[in-house]
mmCIF file of C-alpha atoms and ligand atoms in Angstrom:
data_model
loop_
_atom_site.group_PDB
_atom_site.id
_atom_site.type_symbol
_atom_site.label_atom_id
_atom_site.label_comp_id
_atom_site.label_asym_id
_atom_site.label_seq_id
_atom_site.Cartn_x
_atom_site.Cartn_y
_atom_site.Cartn_z
ATOM 1 C CA MET Z 198 -26.685 42.916 -30.615
ATOM 2 C CA PRO Z 199 -24.364 45.822 -30.072
ATOM 3 C CA TYR Z 200 -26.628 48.167 -28.149
ATOM 4 C CA TYR Z 201 -29.304 48.488 -25.495
ATOM 5 C CA ARG Z 202 -32.967 48.686 -26.414
ATOM 6 C CA ALA Z 203 -36.163 48.943 -24.355
ATOM 7 C CA VAL Z 204 -39.665 48.303 -25.729
ATOM 8 C CA GLY Z 205 -43.075 48.460 -24.060
ATOM 9 C CA GLU Z 206 -43.796 48.489 -20.340
ATOM 10 C CA LEU Z 207 -41.005 47.787 -17.842
ATOM 11 C CA PRO Z 208 -40.634 48.018 -14.069
ATOM 12 C CA ARG Z 209 -38.166 50.675 -12.878
ATOM 13 C CA LYS Z 210 -35.780 48.034 -11.464
ATOM 14 C CA ARG Z 211 -35.041 44.579 -12.818
ATOM 15 C CA HIS Z 212 -36.222 41.577 -10.789
ATOM 16 C CA VAL Z 213 -38.795 43.495 -8.739
ATOM 17 C CA GLN Z 214 -42.567 42.951 -8.553
ATOM 18 C CA PHE Z 215 -44.247 44.094 -11.762
ATOM 19 C CA ARG Z 216 -48.011 43.851 -11.735
ATOM 20 C CA ARG Z 217 -50.704 43.533 -14.371
ATOM 21 C CA PRO Z 218 -53.728 45.880 -14.253
ATOM 22 C CA ASP Z 219 -55.651 43.080 -12.459
ATOM 23 C CA GLY Z 220 -53.052 43.005 -9.687
ATOM 24 C CA GLY Z 221 -51.393 39.738 -10.713
ATOM 25 C CA LEU Z 222 -47.676 39.531 -11.415
ATOM 26 C CA TYR Z 223 -46.158 39.580 -14.860
ATOM 27 C CA ALA Z 224 -43.772 36.664 -15.417
ATOM 28 C CA GLU Z 225 -40.191 37.853 -15.867
ATOM 29 C CA GLU Z 226 -37.932 35.848 -18.199
ATOM 30 C CA LEU Z 227 -34.187 36.273 -18.742
ATOM 31 C CA MET Z 228 -32.975 35.154 -22.165
ATOM 32 C CA GLY Z 229 -29.179 35.177 -22.235
ATOM 33 C CA GLU Z 230 -26.301 33.876 -24.294
ATOM 34 C CA GLU Z 231 -23.211 31.942 -23.265
ATOM 35 C CA GLY Z 232 -24.355 30.947 -19.813
ATOM 36 C CA PHE Z 233 -25.605 34.480 -19.056
ATOM 37 C CA SER Z 234 -22.038 35.771 -19.545
ATOM 38 C CA SER Z 235 -22.909 37.603 -22.761
ATOM 39 C CA ASP Z 236 -25.822 39.569 -24.211
ATOM 40 C CA SER Z 237 -29.246 39.081 -22.658
ATOM 41 C CA SER Z 238 -32.720 40.563 -22.445
ATOM 42 C CA LEU Z 239 -35.440 40.568 -19.798
ATOM 43 C CA LEU Z 240 -38.966 39.898 -21.056
ATOM 44 C CA TYR Z 241 -42.219 40.425 -19.133
ATOM 45 C CA HIS Z 242 -44.958 37.933 -20.004
ATOM 46 C CA ARG Z 243 -48.665 38.063 -19.257
ATOM 47 C CA HIS Z 244 -48.568 34.290 -18.785
ATOM 48 C CA LEU Z 245 -45.998 31.792 -17.587
ATOM 49 C CA PRO Z 246 -43.518 31.152 -20.428
ATOM 50 C CA THR Z 247 -43.023 27.701 -18.898
ATOM 51 C CA ALA Z 248 -46.619 26.472 -19.243
ATOM 52 C CA ILE Z 249 -46.687 23.712 -21.846
ATOM 53 C CA VAL Z 250 -49.441 21.137 -22.151
ATOM 54 C CA LYS Z 251 -48.060 18.731 -24.755
ATOM 55 C CA ALA Z 252 -44.808 17.687 -26.473
ATOM 56 C CA GLU Z 253 -44.646 15.597 -29.619
ATOM 57 C CA ALA Z 254 -41.766 14.507 -31.824
ATOM 58 C CA VAL Z 255 -41.896 15.839 -35.378
ATOM 59 C CA THR Z 256 -40.495 14.105 -38.437
ATOM 60 C CA PRO Z 257 -38.486 16.615 -40.486
ATOM 61 C CA VAL Z 258 -39.838 17.344 -43.928
ATOM 62 C CA GLY Z 259 -37.438 17.773 -46.793
ATOM 63 C CA ASP Z 260 -34.206 15.978 -47.554
ATOM 64 C CA THR Z 261 -31.489 16.895 -45.059
ATOM 65 C CA ARG Z 262 -28.796 14.568 -46.382
ATOM 66 C CA LEU Z 263 -25.414 16.144 -47.090
ATOM 67 C CA GLU Z 264 -22.584 14.667 -49.116
ATOM 68 C CA PRO Z 265 -18.951 15.734 -49.569
ATOM 69 C CA ASN Z 266 -18.001 17.956 -52.492
ATOM 70 C CA LEU Z 267 -16.281 15.111 -54.332
ATOM 71 C CA PRO Z 268 -14.716 14.973 -56.784
ATOM 72 C CA LEU Z 269 -13.676 18.451 -55.642
ATOM 73 C CA SER Z 270 -15.274 20.958 -58.006
ATOM 74 C CA PRO Z 271 -16.411 24.529 -58.228
ATOM 75 C CA ARG Z 272 -20.190 24.425 -58.425
ATOM 76 C CA HIS Z 273 -23.013 26.533 -59.804
ATOM 77 C CA PHE Z 274 -26.560 26.113 -58.523
ATOM 78 C CA ARG Z 275 -29.618 27.810 -60.011
ATOM 79 C CA THR Z 276 -32.093 28.633 -57.238
ATOM 80 C CA THR Z 277 -34.586 29.829 -59.857
ATOM 81 C CA GLU Z 278 -35.166 26.143 -60.628
ATOM 82 C CA LEU Z 279 -36.159 25.321 -57.043
ATOM 83 C CA ALA Z 280 -39.725 25.171 -55.749
ATOM 84 C CA SER Z 281 -40.365 24.901 -52.009
ATOM 85 C CA ALA Z 282 -43.140 22.844 -50.544
ATOM 86 C CA GLY Z 283 -44.243 24.533 -47.352
ATOM 87 C CA ASP Z 284 -43.420 27.844 -45.718
ATOM 88 C CA LEU Z 285 -40.234 29.835 -45.141
ATOM 89 C CA VAL Z 286 -39.223 27.445 -42.341
ATOM 90 C CA SER Z 287 -40.640 24.030 -43.248
ATOM 91 C CA GLY Z 288 -39.996 24.652 -46.955
ATOM 92 C CA ARG Z 289 -36.248 25.224 -46.607
ATOM 93 C CA ILE Z 290 -34.301 23.362 -49.250
ATOM 94 C CA LEU Z 291 -30.880 22.443 -47.907
ATOM 95 C CA LEU Z 292 -28.182 23.563 -50.329
ATOM 96 C CA ALA Z 293 -24.990 23.128 -48.333
ATOM 97 C CA GLY Z 294 -23.814 22.752 -44.787
ATOM 98 C CA ASN Z 295 -21.219 21.612 -42.267
ATOM 99 C CA GLY Z 296 -21.010 21.420 -38.487
ATOM 100 C CA ASP Z 297 -21.033 25.215 -38.205
ATOM 101 C CA VAL Z 298 -23.728 26.370 -40.585
ATOM 102 C CA ARG Z 299 -26.577 25.212 -42.831
ATOM 103 C CA LEU Z 300 -27.470 27.166 -45.969
ATOM 104 C CA SER Z 301 -30.973 26.720 -47.360
ATOM 105 C CA TYR Z 302 -33.200 28.355 -49.940
ATOM 106 C CA ALA Z 303 -36.935 28.787 -49.536
ATOM 107 C CA THR Z 304 -39.667 30.390 -51.600
ATOM 108 C CA SER Z 305 -43.210 30.603 -50.251
ATOM 109 C CA ASP Z 306 -46.313 32.713 -49.843
ATOM 110 C CA GLN Z 307 -47.558 30.738 -46.824
ATOM 111 C CA PRO Z 308 -47.268 31.822 -43.179
ATOM 112 C CA SER Z 309 -45.044 29.610 -41.074
ATOM 113 C CA GLU Z 310 -46.084 28.137 -37.758
ATOM 114 C CA LEU Z 311 -44.466 29.456 -34.586
ATOM 115 C CA TYR Z 312 -40.845 28.348 -34.581
ATOM 116 C CA ARG Z 313 -37.931 28.355 -32.135
ATOM 117 C CA ASN Z 314 -34.473 27.401 -33.369
ATOM 118 C CA SER Z 315 -32.553 26.400 -30.250
ATOM 119 C CA MET Z 316 -29.458 25.245 -32.148
ATOM 120 C CA GLY Z 317 -28.187 28.712 -33.001
ATOM 121 C CA ASP Z 318 -28.867 32.103 -34.503
ATOM 122 C CA GLU Z 319 -30.398 32.465 -37.936
ATOM 123 C CA CYS Z 320 -29.707 35.121 -40.516
ATOM 124 C CA VAL Z 321 -32.465 35.077 -43.132
ATOM 125 C CA TYR Z 322 -31.687 37.095 -46.259
ATOM 126 C CA VAL Z 323 -34.782 38.213 -48.180
ATOM 127 C CA GLN Z 324 -33.956 38.156 -51.880
ATOM 128 C CA GLU Z 325 -37.419 39.024 -53.187
ATOM 129 C CA GLY Z 326 -40.797 39.887 -51.697
ATOM 130 C CA THR Z 327 -41.937 41.257 -48.372
ATOM 131 C CA ALA Z 328 -42.921 39.562 -45.141
ATOM 132 C CA ARG Z 329 -43.928 40.406 -41.618
ATOM 133 C CA PHE Z 330 -41.566 38.837 -39.094
ATOM 134 C CA GLU Z 331 -43.466 38.301 -35.830
ATOM 135 C CA SER Z 332 -41.747 37.370 -32.577
ATOM 136 C CA THR Z 333 -41.972 37.537 -28.811
ATOM 137 C CA TYR Z 334 -39.955 40.769 -29.121
ATOM 138 C CA GLY Z 335 -42.371 42.333 -31.617
ATOM 139 C CA VAL Z 336 -42.616 42.810 -35.372
ATOM 140 C CA ILE Z 337 -40.071 43.569 -38.076
ATOM 141 C CA GLU Z 338 -41.338 44.400 -41.564
ATOM 142 C CA ALA Z 339 -38.883 42.676 -43.894
ATOM 143 C CA GLY Z 340 -38.352 43.353 -47.576
ATOM 144 C CA PRO Z 341 -35.915 42.813 -50.437
ATOM 145 C CA GLY Z 342 -32.289 43.014 -49.352
ATOM 146 C CA ASP Z 343 -32.982 42.591 -45.643
ATOM 147 C CA TYR Z 344 -30.835 40.389 -43.467
ATOM 148 C CA VAL Z 345 -33.042 39.418 -40.524
ATOM 149 C CA VAL Z 346 -30.879 38.200 -37.640
ATOM 150 C CA ILE Z 347 -32.812 36.012 -35.187
ATOM 151 C CA PRO Z 348 -31.187 35.140 -31.858
ATOM 152 C CA THR Z 349 -31.167 31.519 -30.731
ATOM 153 C CA GLY Z 350 -34.388 30.537 -29.023
ATOM 154 C CA THR Z 351 -36.523 33.436 -30.287
ATOM 155 C CA ILE Z 352 -40.087 32.218 -30.869
ATOM 156 C CA HIS Z 353 -41.177 33.699 -34.176
ATOM 157 C CA ARG Z 354 -43.034 33.169 -37.406
ATOM 158 C CA TRP Z 355 -42.884 34.499 -40.959
ATOM 159 C CA VAL Z 356 -45.996 35.930 -42.615
ATOM 160 C CA PRO Z 357 -45.265 36.617 -46.305
ATOM 161 C CA ARG Z 358 -47.133 39.223 -48.301
ATOM 162 C CA GLY Z 359 -47.166 37.348 -51.585
ATOM 163 C CA ARG Z 360 -44.240 35.185 -52.658
ATOM 164 C CA VAL Z 361 -40.968 35.615 -50.797
ATOM 165 C CA ASN Z 362 -37.570 34.108 -51.652
ATOM 166 C CA VAL Z 363 -34.989 33.762 -48.890
ATOM 167 C CA LEU Z 364 -31.562 32.352 -48.178
ATOM 168 C CA ALA Z 365 -31.601 30.968 -44.634
ATOM 169 C CA ILE Z 366 -28.229 30.919 -42.882
ATOM 170 C CA GLU Z 367 -28.575 28.725 -39.789
ATOM 171 C CA ALA Z 368 -25.588 28.958 -37.445
ATOM 172 C CA ALA Z 369 -24.512 26.585 -34.708
ATOM 173 C CA GLY Z 370 -23.818 29.619 -32.508
ATOM 174 C CA HIS Z 371 -24.249 33.379 -32.548
ATOM 175 C CA ILE Z 372 -24.203 35.763 -35.528
ATOM 176 C CA ARG Z 373 -22.836 39.209 -34.757
ATOM 177 C CA PRO Z 374 -21.309 42.274 -36.404
ATOM 178 C CA PRO Z 375 -17.551 41.759 -36.840
ATOM 179 C CA LYS Z 376 -15.564 42.664 -33.730
ATOM 180 C CA ARG Z 377 -13.217 44.909 -35.687
ATOM 181 C CA TYR Z 378 -16.141 47.246 -36.498
ATOM 182 C CA LEU Z 379 -16.882 47.809 -32.800
ATOM 183 C CA SER Z 380 -15.352 49.730 -29.919
ATOM 184 C CA GLN Z 381 -14.351 47.691 -26.863
ATOM 185 C CA TYR Z 382 -17.806 48.457 -25.445
ATOM 186 C CA GLY Z 383 -19.721 47.595 -28.593
ATOM 187 C CA GLN Z 384 -20.335 50.899 -30.430
ATOM 188 C CA PHE Z 385 -19.894 50.819 -34.211
ATOM 189 C CA LEU Z 386 -16.693 52.655 -35.119
ATOM 190 C CA GLU Z 387 -16.507 55.306 -37.833
ATOM 191 C CA HIS Z 388 -14.670 52.996 -40.259
ATOM 192 C CA ALA Z 389 -17.436 50.381 -40.099
ATOM 193 C CA PRO Z 390 -19.548 50.027 -43.263
ATOM 194 C CA TYR Z 391 -22.773 50.363 -41.248
ATOM 195 C CA CYS Z 392 -23.857 51.492 -37.809
ATOM 196 C CA GLU Z 393 -26.610 51.375 -35.213
ATOM 197 C CA ARG Z 394 -28.949 53.659 -37.196
ATOM 198 C CA ASP Z 395 -29.019 51.099 -40.006
ATOM 199 C CA LEU Z 396 -30.383 48.343 -37.757
ATOM 200 C CA ARG Z 397 -34.163 47.951 -37.460
ATOM 201 C CA ALA Z 398 -35.650 46.182 -34.470
ATOM 202 C CA PRO Z 399 -39.144 45.768 -32.998
ATOM 203 C CA ALA Z 400 -40.492 49.098 -31.736
ATOM 204 C CA GLU Z 401 -43.509 47.930 -29.753
ATOM 205 C CA PRO Z 402 -44.795 44.740 -28.151
ATOM 206 C CA LEU Z 403 -46.739 42.185 -30.156
ATOM 207 C CA LEU Z 404 -49.614 40.743 -28.149
ATOM 208 C CA ALA Z 405 -51.758 37.852 -29.307
ATOM 209 C CA GLU Z 406 -54.440 35.819 -27.570
ATOM 210 C CA GLY Z 407 -54.703 32.073 -27.875
ATOM 211 C CA GLU Z 408 -54.719 28.812 -26.003
ATOM 212 C CA GLU Z 409 -52.951 25.537 -26.768
ATOM 213 C CA VAL Z 410 -50.598 27.153 -29.261
ATOM 214 C CA PRO Z 411 -48.058 24.865 -30.973
ATOM 215 C CA VAL Z 412 -44.421 25.932 -31.372
ATOM 216 C CA LEU Z 413 -41.993 23.954 -33.531
ATOM 217 C CA VAL Z 414 -38.684 23.667 -31.649
ATOM 218 C CA ARG Z 415 -35.460 22.687 -33.373
ATOM 219 C CA THR Z 416 -32.684 21.243 -31.228
ATOM 220 C CA ARG Z 417 -29.600 19.201 -31.991
ATOM 221 C CA GLY Z 418 -31.657 16.119 -31.197
ATOM 222 C CA GLY Z 419 -34.348 16.857 -33.759
ATOM 223 C CA LEU Z 420 -37.705 18.571 -34.043
ATOM 224 C CA THR Z 421 -40.359 18.763 -31.340
ATOM 225 C CA ARG Z 422 -43.724 20.468 -31.317
ATOM 226 C CA LEU Z 423 -44.371 21.966 -27.870
ATOM 227 C CA VAL Z 424 -47.919 23.100 -27.215
ATOM 228 C CA TYR Z 425 -48.088 26.182 -24.963
ATOM 229 C CA ARG Z 426 -51.074 26.775 -22.729
ATOM 230 C CA ASN Z 427 -51.149 30.435 -23.799
ATOM 231 C CA HIS Z 428 -49.961 32.241 -26.882
ATOM 232 C CA PRO Z 429 -46.201 32.987 -26.564
ATOM 233 C CA PHE Z 430 -46.734 36.462 -28.045
ATOM 234 C CA ASP Z 431 -47.678 37.837 -24.631
ATOM 235 C CA VAL Z 432 -44.673 40.064 -23.820
ATOM 236 C CA VAL Z 433 -45.756 43.534 -22.663
ATOM 237 C CA GLY Z 434 -42.200 44.842 -22.501
ATOM 238 C CA TRP Z 435 -38.562 43.832 -22.752
ATOM 239 C CA ASP Z 436 -35.150 45.399 -22.537
ATOM 240 C CA GLY Z 437 -31.559 44.383 -23.116
ATOM 241 C CA TYR Z 438 -29.024 43.732 -25.825
ATOM 242 C CA LEU Z 439 -30.532 40.540 -27.220
ATOM 243 C CA TYR Z 440 -33.315 40.800 -29.809
ATOM 244 C CA PRO Z 441 -33.969 40.204 -33.515
ATOM 245 C CA TYR Z 442 -33.072 42.939 -35.942
ATOM 246 C CA ALA Z 443 -32.919 43.647 -39.674
ATOM 247 C CA PHE Z 444 -30.192 45.231 -41.723
ATOM 248 C CA ASN Z 445 -30.717 46.069 -45.390
ATOM 249 C CA ILE Z 446 -27.938 45.387 -47.877
ATOM 250 C CA ASP Z 447 -28.583 48.825 -49.458
ATOM 251 C CA ASP Z 448 -27.477 50.381 -46.159
ATOM 252 C CA PHE Z 449 -24.057 48.714 -46.437
ATOM 253 C CA GLU Z 450 -21.497 51.427 -47.276
ATOM 254 C CA PRO Z 451 -18.903 49.756 -49.506
ATOM 255 C CA ILE Z 452 -15.250 50.368 -48.759
ATOM 256 C CA VAL Z 453 -13.379 51.137 -51.985
ATOM 257 C CA LYS Z 454 -9.646 51.098 -52.628
ATOM 258 C CA LYS Z 455 -7.534 52.521 -55.449
ATOM 259 C CA THR Z 456 -6.821 48.951 -56.548
ATOM 260 C CA HIS Z 457 -8.966 45.875 -56.024
ATOM 261 C CA ALA Z 458 -9.843 45.067 -52.411
ATOM 262 C CA PRO Z 459 -10.299 41.499 -51.146
ATOM 263 C CA PRO Z 460 -13.538 40.222 -49.572
ATOM 264 C CA PRO Z 461 -12.897 41.268 -45.925
ATOM 265 C CA VAL Z 462 -13.942 44.821 -46.897
ATOM 266 C CA HIS Z 463 -17.375 43.397 -47.678
ATOM 267 C CA GLN Z 464 -17.809 41.614 -44.352
ATOM 268 C CA THR Z 465 -21.182 42.220 -42.737
ATOM 269 C CA PHE Z 466 -21.536 39.603 -39.981
ATOM 270 C CA GLU Z 467 -19.518 36.856 -38.381
ATOM 271 C CA GLY Z 468 -20.574 33.542 -36.890
ATOM 272 C CA PRO Z 469 -18.688 30.593 -35.450
ATOM 273 C CA GLY Z 470 -16.824 29.064 -38.390
ATOM 274 C CA PHE Z 471 -18.074 31.485 -41.051
ATOM 275 C CA VAL Z 472 -18.493 35.082 -42.169
ATOM 276 C CA ILE Z 473 -21.248 36.806 -44.178
ATOM 277 C CA CYS Z 474 -20.234 39.439 -46.758
ATOM 278 C CA SER Z 475 -22.274 41.900 -48.870
ATOM 279 C CA PHE Z 476 -21.094 42.798 -52.365
ATOM 280 C CA CYS Z 477 -22.843 46.057 -53.236
ATOM 281 C CA PRO Z 478 -22.926 48.596 -56.080
ATOM 282 C CA ARG Z 479 -19.864 50.833 -55.740
ATOM 283 C CA PRO Z 480 -17.337 52.905 -57.677
ATOM 284 C CA LEU Z 481 -14.788 50.864 -59.550
ATOM 285 C CA ASP Z 482 -11.177 50.932 -58.321
ATOM 286 C CA PHE Z 483 -9.656 54.185 -59.524
ATOM 287 C CA HIS Z 484 -5.917 53.680 -60.030
ATOM 288 C CA PRO Z 485 -5.286 54.728 -63.670
ATOM 289 C CA GLU Z 486 -3.977 51.237 -64.437
ATOM 290 C CA SER Z 487 -6.240 49.297 -62.082
ATOM 291 C CA VAL Z 488 -7.829 45.972 -62.966
ATOM 292 C CA PRO Z 489 -11.157 46.604 -61.241
ATOM 293 C CA ILE Z 490 -12.355 43.025 -60.848
ATOM 294 C CA PRO Z 491 -11.024 40.230 -58.644
ATOM 295 C CA TYR Z 492 -7.629 38.717 -59.282
ATOM 296 C CA ASN Z 493 -7.443 34.940 -59.359
ATOM 297 C CA HIS Z 494 -7.561 33.889 -55.752
ATOM 298 C CA HIS Z 495 -7.410 30.875 -53.495
ATOM 299 C CA ASN Z 496 -9.038 31.334 -50.112
ATOM 300 C CA VAL Z 497 -7.032 28.430 -48.696
ATOM 301 C CA ASP Z 498 -8.980 28.069 -45.449
ATOM 302 C CA SER Z 499 -12.473 28.683 -46.781
ATOM 303 C CA ASP Z 500 -15.236 27.518 -49.026
ATOM 304 C CA GLU Z 501 -16.884 30.525 -50.730
ATOM 305 C CA PHE Z 502 -20.653 30.277 -51.158
ATOM 306 C CA MET Z 503 -21.864 33.267 -53.193
ATOM 307 C CA PHE Z 504 -25.544 34.052 -53.838
ATOM 308 C CA TYR Z 505 -25.982 36.507 -56.733
ATOM 309 C CA VAL Z 506 -28.977 38.581 -55.697
ATOM 310 C CA GLY Z 507 -28.998 41.467 -58.160
ATOM 311 C CA GLY Z 508 -27.167 43.664 -60.637
ATOM 312 C CA ASP Z 509 -24.665 42.661 -63.249
ATOM 313 C CA TYR Z 510 -21.671 40.447 -62.547
ATOM 314 C CA SER Z 511 -19.248 41.381 -65.316
ATOM 315 C CA ALA Z 512 -16.416 39.300 -63.841
ATOM 316 C CA ARG Z 513 -18.567 36.195 -64.338
ATOM 317 C CA ARG Z 514 -19.828 36.889 -67.871
ATOM 318 C CA GLY Z 515 -19.665 33.671 -69.894
ATOM 319 C CA SER Z 516 -19.992 31.419 -66.835
ATOM 320 C CA GLY Z 517 -23.773 31.076 -66.860
ATOM 321 C CA ILE Z 518 -23.986 32.933 -63.523
ATOM 322 C CA ASP Z 519 -27.079 35.146 -63.304
ATOM 323 C CA VAL Z 520 -29.345 36.625 -60.650
ATOM 324 C CA GLY Z 521 -30.545 33.736 -58.469
ATOM 325 C CA SER Z 522 -27.346 31.750 -59.056
ATOM 326 C CA ILE Z 523 -25.138 30.433 -56.301
ATOM 327 C CA SER Z 524 -21.487 29.631 -56.881
ATOM 328 C CA LEU Z 525 -19.483 27.452 -54.532
ATOM 329 C CA HIS Z 526 -15.730 27.868 -54.840
ATOM 330 C CA PRO Z 527 -14.127 25.435 -52.411
ATOM 331 C CA ALA Z 528 -10.718 25.453 -50.784
ATOM 332 C CA GLY Z 529 -8.399 23.414 -52.956
ATOM 333 C CA PHE Z 530 -9.452 25.280 -56.092
ATOM 334 C CA THR Z 531 -8.162 28.639 -57.375
ATOM 335 C CA HIS Z 532 -10.931 30.726 -58.901
ATOM 336 C CA GLY Z 533 -11.190 34.090 -60.601
ATOM 337 C CA PRO Z 534 -12.748 36.052 -63.444
ATOM 338 C CA GLN Z 535 -13.928 34.254 -66.550
ATOM 339 C CA PRO Z 536 -11.570 34.330 -69.555
ATOM 340 C CA GLY Z 537 -11.731 37.736 -71.247
ATOM 341 C CA ALA Z 538 -13.351 39.479 -68.268
ATOM 342 C CA VAL Z 539 -10.205 41.390 -67.298
ATOM 343 C CA GLU Z 540 -9.776 42.759 -70.823
ATOM 344 C CA ALA Z 541 -13.497 43.565 -71.035
ATOM 345 C CA VAL Z 542 -13.554 45.595 -67.821
ATOM 346 C CA ILE Z 543 -10.403 47.519 -68.803
ATOM 347 C CA ASP Z 544 -12.143 48.377 -72.101
ATOM 348 C CA ALA Z 545 -15.284 49.406 -70.212
ATOM 349 C CA VAL Z 546 -13.294 51.741 -67.950
ATOM 350 C CA ALA Z 547 -11.658 53.247 -71.055
ATOM 351 C CA ARG Z 548 -15.194 53.922 -72.396
ATOM 352 C CA GLY Z 549 -16.048 55.796 -69.190
ATOM 353 C CA VAL Z 550 -17.678 53.143 -66.991
ATOM 354 C CA THR Z 551 -16.969 54.070 -63.357
ATOM 355 C CA THR Z 552 -19.296 51.891 -61.278
ATOM 356 C CA THR Z 553 -20.319 48.290 -60.794
ATOM 357 C CA SER Z 554 -23.906 47.276 -60.062
ATOM 358 C CA GLU Z 555 -23.112 43.820 -58.683
ATOM 359 C CA MET Z 556 -24.987 42.659 -55.621
ATOM 360 C CA ALA Z 557 -24.280 39.391 -53.866
ATOM 361 C CA VAL Z 558 -24.381 37.763 -50.471
ATOM 362 C CA MET Z 559 -21.389 35.576 -49.668
ATOM 363 C CA VAL Z 560 -20.948 33.063 -46.885
ATOM 364 C CA ASP Z 561 -17.320 31.992 -46.401
ATOM 365 C CA THR Z 562 -16.990 28.928 -44.200
ATOM 366 C CA PHE Z 563 -13.801 27.860 -42.457
ATOM 367 C CA ARG Z 564 -14.610 24.179 -42.805
ATOM 368 C CA PRO Z 565 -15.597 22.483 -46.072
ATOM 369 C CA LEU Z 566 -19.223 22.699 -47.120
ATOM 370 C CA ASP Z 567 -20.994 19.476 -47.906
ATOM 371 C CA LEU Z 568 -23.635 19.535 -50.608
ATOM 372 C CA GLY Z 569 -27.371 19.209 -50.046
ATOM 373 C CA GLN Z 570 -29.720 17.347 -52.336
ATOM 374 C CA GLY Z 571 -31.441 20.649 -53.168
ATOM 375 C CA ALA Z 572 -28.220 22.071 -54.556
ATOM 376 C CA LEU Z 573 -27.442 18.953 -56.570
ATOM 377 C CA ALA Z 574 -30.944 19.097 -58.043
ATOM 378 C CA CYS Z 575 -30.346 22.527 -59.577
ATOM 379 C CA GLU Z 576 -26.654 22.221 -60.442
ATOM 380 C CA ASP Z 577 -25.234 23.479 -63.724
ATOM 381 C CA PRO Z 578 -23.007 20.502 -64.579
ATOM 382 C CA GLY Z 579 -20.773 22.366 -67.035
ATOM 383 C CA TYR Z 580 -19.731 25.174 -64.671
ATOM 384 C CA ALA Z 581 -16.422 23.681 -63.523
ATOM 385 C CA TRP Z 582 -15.000 23.821 -67.049
ATOM 386 C CA THR Z 583 -16.056 27.376 -67.959
ATOM 387 C CA TRP Z 584 -12.591 28.856 -67.289
ATOM 388 C CA SER Z 585 -11.145 26.505 -69.940
ATOM 389 C CA ARG Z 586 -13.439 27.444 -72.786
HETATM 390 FE FE1 FE2 G 223 -13.868 34.424 -54.590
#
């Protein structure tokens, strides 16, 4: 996180005695990244955060097999055909992944159990529905268009209000705003497409009572259920730079050029081996002879995974792409607008159209994405040939 935040009760100095009303000591915990050489927070627990009473191995549910994108093809997956079994964590359907990131879809109206992903940060994009995100840091109310960024190791759970559809981006490291948007000390610069005021984080502690509370822990070795003696939501205060936060795609301020701009202008977050971009409604390029949709392009170092979350994608008309679709355009393949789309948009501009309503979330990976069984189950098999029709 790029800035300091303090929530709840804190002692005046760090690492000094901090006492409960009954005279006992609160238990201080430092959560820090990169060997405590990067962002961290100090949390003050009512109970020992170390007190576990049981550990049991858990067999993963769902099919986590991945296979190479061979023969190499552009792909189209229809998430509207997928049905999760479980909650927004256990019900994740693996669509694609590599050593850096896993991309899953989930749809559920069930609360998840307490969960700690100790393999990396998560960025959960809420496509539809609303949910209460509860964590040791407090609550975030999440709704359509929210990216919820969850630091590694944050104990949390999702409580949907009705059905919620999400794209879960699970990193093997940390997800942060792009460096080029930030000053050397971490403040968002004026040219950045969003800033601190757009980020929503817990505002007050979340306290819950309970004994023998299970927490599902994901590590590189697998899944474990640790049973805590006391409920982990026992933090009376915390401060630091490390905490979960939400950013809504509607708060992204698109950067527009006179002629068509490539995807880096849409970048929202970066992670190790990938970037996350937001394609938002914006004015069309305004050069009098502009072609205001993408040129054919070959992102030679990346696979482009694009989730179409709303609006109208005129560049893709005739491809079968619709809201809820995901396209995967891999390195090794040049992609671009469907046949006739360039002429159609030039005609539209001539008729007075000045804006595009497209909305999409794109994950560009720097290593090839392998395909999950969930993606193959909802694949449109004719997509690869749609540019030749
Ligand atoms: Fe592209």
